[in-house]
Short mmCIF file of C-alpha atoms in Angstrom, two decimals:
data_model
loop_
_atom_site.label_atom_id
_atom_site.label_comp_id
_atom_site.label_asym_id
_atom_site.label_seq_id
_atom_site.Cartn_x
_atom_site.Cartn_y
_atom_site.Cartn_z
CA HIS A 1 108.89 100.95 104.04
CA ARG A 2 108.43 98.85 106.69
CA GLU A 3 107.10 101.23 109.27
CA PHE A 4 104.14 99.81 110.38
CA VAL A 5 105.61 96.41 110.64
CA TYR A 6 104.69 95.98 114.29
CA TYR A 7 101.24 97.20 114.23
CA PHE A 8 100.42 94.83 111.47
CA LYS A 9 101.68 91.89 113.63
CA ASP A 10 100.11 92.95 116.48
CA PHE A 11 96.86 93.24 114.63
CA GLY A 12 97.32 90.60 112.27
CA ILE A 13 97.05 92.73 109.33
CA LYS A 14 98.47 91.16 106.18
CA THR A 15 100.65 93.11 104.06
CA ALA A 16 101.22 93.13 99.97
CA GLY A 17 104.59 95.00 100.14
CA THR A 18 105.85 98.82 100.35
CA LEU A 19 105.75 101.29 98.33
CA GLU A 20 109.29 102.48 99.13
CA LYS A 21 111.93 99.86 97.33
CA VAL A 22 114.62 101.29 99.49
CA PRO A 23 113.49 103.03 102.84
CA GLY A 24 113.90 106.81 102.49
CA ILE A 25 114.57 106.92 98.83
CA LEU A 26 111.35 107.74 96.83
CA PRO A 27 110.08 104.84 94.73
CA SER A 28 110.60 104.88 90.90
CA ALA A 29 107.60 104.84 88.50
CA GLY A 30 108.26 101.40 87.38
CA HIS A 31 108.62 100.24 91.17
CA LEU A 32 105.06 101.78 91.72
CA PHE A 33 103.82 100.10 88.53
CA GLU A 34 105.06 96.94 89.80
CA VAL A 35 103.57 97.23 93.59
CA ALA A 36 100.48 98.69 91.71
CA LYS A 37 100.08 95.48 89.73
CA ILE A 38 100.80 93.31 93.18
CA ALA A 39 98.24 95.07 95.20
CA LYS A 40 95.45 94.76 92.81
CA LYS A 41 96.11 91.01 92.43
CA ASN A 42 96.12 91.01 96.35
CA ASN A 43 92.88 93.07 96.76
CA VAL A 44 94.54 95.38 98.56
CA ASN A 45 91.77 97.88 99.98
CA LEU A 46 93.98 100.28 102.14
CA VAL A 47 97.76 101.82 101.84
CA PHE A 48 99.36 102.83 105.37
CA ALA A 49 101.94 105.64 105.33
CA SER A 50 103.41 107.87 108.23
CA LEU A 51 102.75 111.45 108.33
CA THR A 52 106.17 112.04 106.96
CA ASN A 53 105.64 110.28 103.53
CA PRO A 54 105.26 112.59 100.59
CA ARG A 55 101.74 112.72 99.34
CA LYS A 56 102.98 113.04 95.84
CA TYR A 57 103.63 109.51 95.34
CA LEU A 58 100.78 108.43 97.34
CA ASP A 59 98.61 110.23 95.22
CA LYS A 60 100.12 108.98 92.05
CA PHE A 61 99.60 105.40 93.65
CA GLU A 62 96.09 106.16 94.36
CA GLU A 63 95.58 107.30 90.82
CA MET A 64 97.11 104.43 89.32
CA THR A 65 95.15 101.93 91.47
CA GLY A 66 92.21 103.07 93.06
CA ILE A 67 93.25 102.41 96.54
CA PRO A 68 93.15 104.82 98.89
CA TYR A 69 95.82 105.49 101.50
CA ILE A 70 95.99 106.95 105.18
CA GLN A 71 98.66 108.79 106.88
CA LEU A 72 99.11 107.85 110.66
CA PRO A 73 101.35 108.99 113.25
CA LEU A 74 104.15 106.50 113.13
CA HIS A 75 105.25 107.01 116.84
CA LEU A 76 103.80 107.14 120.35
CA SER A 77 104.23 110.87 121.15
CA ILE A 78 102.99 113.25 124.08
CA ASP A 79 99.65 113.32 122.14
CA PHE A 80 99.16 109.95 124.06
CA LYS A 81 98.96 108.79 127.59
CA ASP A 82 100.22 105.54 126.71
CA TYR A 83 101.16 102.74 123.98
CA TYR A 84 97.49 101.40 124.67
CA GLU A 85 96.07 104.87 123.76
CA TYR A 86 98.34 105.16 120.85
CA GLN A 87 97.22 101.75 119.34
CA LEU A 88 93.61 103.03 120.24
CA LYS A 89 93.88 105.95 118.24
CA LEU A 90 95.35 104.31 115.14
CA ALA A 91 92.92 101.75 114.93
CA GLN A 92 90.09 104.55 115.26
CA MET A 93 91.56 106.58 112.52
CA ILE A 94 91.84 103.10 110.14
CA ILE A 95 88.26 102.33 110.80
CA LYS A 96 87.18 106.09 110.11
CA ASN A 97 89.16 105.95 106.89
CA VAL A 98 87.98 102.48 105.96
CA LYS A 99 84.15 103.68 106.44
CA ASN A 100 84.52 106.44 104.41
CA ASN A 101 86.10 104.98 101.44
#
């Protein structure tokens, strides 16, 4: 689901689609297969997911494609002083994940 659409726009990150066909509904095996084909074709190298996304289908997608995923906090919370700190923390988490894979 397009949880990170504003983050992608702010940082110029291209997206190849979403794992959830319908927001809040777990993807079917067929849908995951179709998204996997698109991701491979577009040389996707990382899947973004919120902390609330079930790891079961994220693990399955990673198994199918070899593309790692990262789960990130979706919303600004009391853990961050302001929106800038939140954005910075997300960027640091992403960079750390990319370097480890």
